[in-house]
Amino acid sequence: MWSLLEELNVKRGSSVIDPFCGTGTTLLACRDKSYNSIGFDILPLSVLVSNTKLQTGYDMRQLKEKIRELTSSKFDKKKRRWPELKFFNVEKAYSRYAYSDILFYRDKIMEEEDEKTRNFLFLGLLSIVVGCGNIKKDGGVLKIMKRKHIPPVKVLLKNRLKRMYGDLENKKTIPGAEAEAMLGDARGLPVDDNSFHACITSPPYLNWVDYTKVYAIELSLLLDSGSELRRLRKETMRSHVGSRRRKKKLPESTKLSEIMDSLWENPDPKKKPEVVVDYFTDLGESLKTIHNSLVDGGGAALVISNTCMSSLTIDSDLITAELSENIGFSVERILVSNVRWCDVGGIKKERPVRESIVVLKR
Ligand SMILES: C[S@@+](CC[C@H](N)C(=O)[O-])C[C@H]1O[C@@H](n2cnc3c(N)ncnc32)[C@H](O)[C@@H]1O
């Protein structure tokens, strides 16, 4: 992140936007270097996690006491139920005790009146919920995986909160820059034109991963119902089959047209070509939002992964570069940040696939 800020030649006091802020990496890195920043994400979970990681000015003695109070509270006998997820059986994923302990702690934390403390404690709980169940995040899906010797929720929570408290104690003084995450859709953000000096972001990859499924356990502790989760799924960028189909024009790109011709002719049975069309339509709209939000001469760095299909590789980095040029960006560089090997048709490591950083200038 810090190298990217240098790459984009961002001057002190400038402001940076991240339209897909996830858990706030860009925002934290910017603040560490005294740049103001603002992030957006479609998921309330990402916004909460980012803002909690950005919180400062704790009363450390009070926080320590609250951690002690929470982790020594006596369990009650109240019956609590997890919102129904439909695609994943939460009851099967936890022991009877873990299931009710997590919900007990969630309710206890929500009773906390001080927002900063409540967020801190809730982030602690969120970060252990997968670890205290028989759950495995496998690529884009949640799986039930029997695990032996899972410590009690109480122990895991206590240790995690202690560690987070230690992190806060060791954090050096935070520079005075402003940073905040907000709910928003990158395809149309409520920001003024020409108001940011740089954009550093990582849009969802075209990998058929649905964030509302991967983070369903954590999201369902935050949302009141499974139907709220299903509504959010439809709003996410269309990199998977669960999002809402919207009739929009595919942005013009020679590379993309060639790929689409080939995919319609020879479709991948598991990865529908419609998703590819929708993905690049959404990416095109997000690029326009980014372009409008930047000042003339402002820079953008987009972390993008290419996609392995059975018959071909979709070079999303090159397509992004072409789409960006078509809307008025100039492409400064494409940095290769990683190479993954993908398995195709039973052949292990059949093909290398790039993860790149597309560096643009308005
Ligand atoms: C690759 S992740 C970003 C990771 C981030 N760089 C980090 O450090 O955590 C992509 C993010 O885009 C969000 N997202 C999906 N659709 C979106 C949309 N339409 N508008 C804004 N954010 C969206 C997802 O919730 C996810 O957090």
mmCIF file of N, CA and C and ligand atoms in Angstrom, residues 19-25 40-43 46 184-187 202-204 211 235-237, ligand 1:
data_model
loop_
_atom_site.group_PDB
_atom_site.id
_atom_site.type_symbol
_atom_site.label_atom_id
_atom_site.label_comp_id
_atom_site.label_asym_id
_atom_site.label_seq_id
_atom_site.Cartn_x
_atom_site.Cartn_y
_atom_site.Cartn_z
ATOM 1 N N PRO A 19 -13.219 2.586 -3.382
ATOM 2 C CA PRO A 19 -14.649 2.270 -3.561
ATOM 3 C C PRO A 19 -15.044 0.843 -3.182
ATOM 4 N N PHE A 20 -14.048 -0.035 -2.990
ATOM 5 C CA PHE A 20 -14.331 -1.419 -2.546
ATOM 6 C C PHE A 20 -13.435 -1.670 -1.333
ATOM 7 N N CYS A 21 -13.752 -1.045 -0.197
ATOM 8 C CA CYS A 21 -12.730 -0.968 0.868
ATOM 9 C C CYS A 21 -12.559 -2.241 1.681
ATOM 10 N N GLY A 22 -13.483 -3.212 1.581
ATOM 11 C CA GLY A 22 -13.327 -4.460 2.330
ATOM 12 C C GLY A 22 -13.076 -4.166 3.798
ATOM 13 N N THR A 23 -12.013 -4.738 4.348
ATOM 14 C CA THR A 23 -11.769 -4.532 5.778
ATOM 15 C C THR A 23 -10.778 -3.393 6.055
ATOM 16 N N GLY A 24 -10.652 -2.494 5.096
ATOM 17 C CA GLY A 24 -10.008 -1.208 5.391
ATOM 18 C C GLY A 24 -8.496 -1.117 5.236
ATOM 19 N N THR A 25 -7.885 -2.014 4.486
ATOM 20 C CA THR A 25 -6.421 -1.977 4.348
ATOM 21 C C THR A 25 -5.930 -0.635 3.785
ATOM 22 N N PHE A 40 -15.632 2.883 0.661
ATOM 23 C CA PHE A 40 -17.032 2.471 0.536
ATOM 24 C C PHE A 40 -17.077 0.965 0.359
ATOM 25 N N ASP A 41 -18.130 0.369 0.875
ATOM 26 C CA ASP A 41 -18.352 -1.055 0.620
ATOM 27 C C ASP A 41 -19.852 -1.312 0.677
ATOM 28 N N ILE A 42 -20.294 -2.286 -0.095
ATOM 29 C CA ILE A 42 -21.721 -2.597 -0.155
ATOM 30 C C ILE A 42 -22.175 -3.370 1.094
ATOM 31 N N LEU A 43 -21.220 -3.998 1.790
ATOM 32 C CA LEU A 43 -21.586 -4.820 2.949
ATOM 33 C C LEU A 43 -21.396 -4.066 4.269
ATOM 34 N N SER A 46 -18.258 -5.072 6.248
ATOM 35 C CA SER A 46 -16.966 -4.478 5.874
ATOM 36 C C SER A 46 -16.842 -3.083 6.480
ATOM 37 N N GLY A 184 -21.836 2.001 0.555
ATOM 38 C CA GLY A 184 -22.005 2.610 -0.767
ATOM 39 C C GLY A 184 -21.768 1.591 -1.869
ATOM 40 N N ASP A 185 -22.323 1.904 -3.028
ATOM 41 C CA ASP A 185 -22.182 1.032 -4.190
ATOM 42 C C ASP A 185 -21.196 1.683 -5.155
ATOM 43 N N ALA A 186 -20.094 0.996 -5.423
ATOM 44 C CA ALA A 186 -19.023 1.566 -6.242
ATOM 45 C C ALA A 186 -19.489 1.948 -7.644
ATOM 46 N N ARG A 187 -20.635 1.424 -8.072
ATOM 47 C CA ARG A 187 -21.112 1.742 -9.419
ATOM 48 C C ARG A 187 -21.773 3.118 -9.470
ATOM 49 N N SER A 202 -9.347 -2.669 -4.675
ATOM 50 C CA SER A 202 -9.334 -4.025 -5.206
ATOM 51 C C SER A 202 -10.788 -4.479 -5.383
ATOM 52 N N PRO A 203 -11.312 -4.377 -6.617
ATOM 53 C CA PRO A 203 -12.702 -4.814 -6.829
ATOM 54 C C PRO A 203 -12.800 -6.326 -6.641
ATOM 55 N N PRO A 204 -14.016 -6.848 -6.427
ATOM 56 C CA PRO A 204 -14.131 -8.313 -6.375
ATOM 57 C C PRO A 204 -13.531 -8.897 -7.657
ATOM 58 N N TYR A 211 -19.401 -12.887 -1.709
ATOM 59 C CA TYR A 211 -18.945 -12.469 -0.376
ATOM 60 C C TYR A 211 -20.019 -12.681 0.684
ATOM 61 N N GLU A 235 -27.300 -7.068 -4.328
ATOM 62 C CA GLU A 235 -26.719 -5.746 -4.576
ATOM 63 C C GLU A 235 -25.228 -5.783 -4.878
ATOM 64 N N THR A 236 -24.565 -6.905 -4.567
ATOM 65 C CA THR A 236 -23.110 -6.940 -4.724
ATOM 66 C C THR A 236 -22.727 -6.921 -6.201
ATOM 67 N N MET A 237 -21.475 -6.579 -6.452
ATOM 68 C CA MET A 237 -20.984 -6.548 -7.826
ATOM 69 C C MET A 237 -21.158 -7.928 -8.445
HETATM 70 C C1 LIG B 1 -11.477 -7.808 -2.999
HETATM 71 S S1 LIG B 1 -12.488 -7.185 -1.733
HETATM 72 C C2 LIG B 1 -11.611 -5.783 -1.188
HETATM 73 C C3 LIG B 1 -10.553 -6.175 -0.205
HETATM 74 C C4 LIG B 1 -9.903 -4.961 0.468
HETATM 75 N N1 LIG B 1 -8.880 -4.403 -0.393
HETATM 76 C C5 LIG B 1 -9.318 -5.322 1.820
HETATM 77 O O1 LIG B 1 -8.188 -4.999 2.122
HETATM 78 O O2 LIG B 1 -10.031 -5.935 2.628
HETATM 79 C C6 LIG B 1 -13.843 -6.540 -2.577
HETATM 80 C C7 LIG B 1 -14.895 -5.854 -1.712
HETATM 81 O O3 LIG B 1 -15.875 -5.298 -2.592
HETATM 82 C C8 LIG B 1 -17.116 -5.305 -1.914
HETATM 83 N N2 LIG B 1 -18.187 -5.096 -2.902
HETATM 84 C C9 LIG B 1 -18.844 -5.985 -3.676
HETATM 85 N N3 LIG B 1 -19.724 -5.356 -4.478
HETATM 86 C C10 LIG B 1 -19.608 -4.026 -4.225
HETATM 87 C C11 LIG B 1 -20.231 -2.854 -4.748
HETATM 88 N N4 LIG B 1 -21.158 -2.939 -5.694
HETATM 89 N N5 LIG B 1 -19.847 -1.651 -4.255
HETATM 90 C C12 LIG B 1 -18.916 -1.561 -3.278
HETATM 91 N N6 LIG B 1 -18.305 -2.641 -2.730
HETATM 92 C C13 LIG B 1 -18.637 -3.848 -3.203
HETATM 93 C C14 LIG B 1 -17.134 -6.636 -1.197
HETATM 94 O O4 LIG B 1 -18.039 -6.606 -0.118
HETATM 95 C C15 LIG B 1 -15.669 -6.762 -0.763
HETATM 96 O O5 LIG B 1 -15.501 -6.273 0.543
#
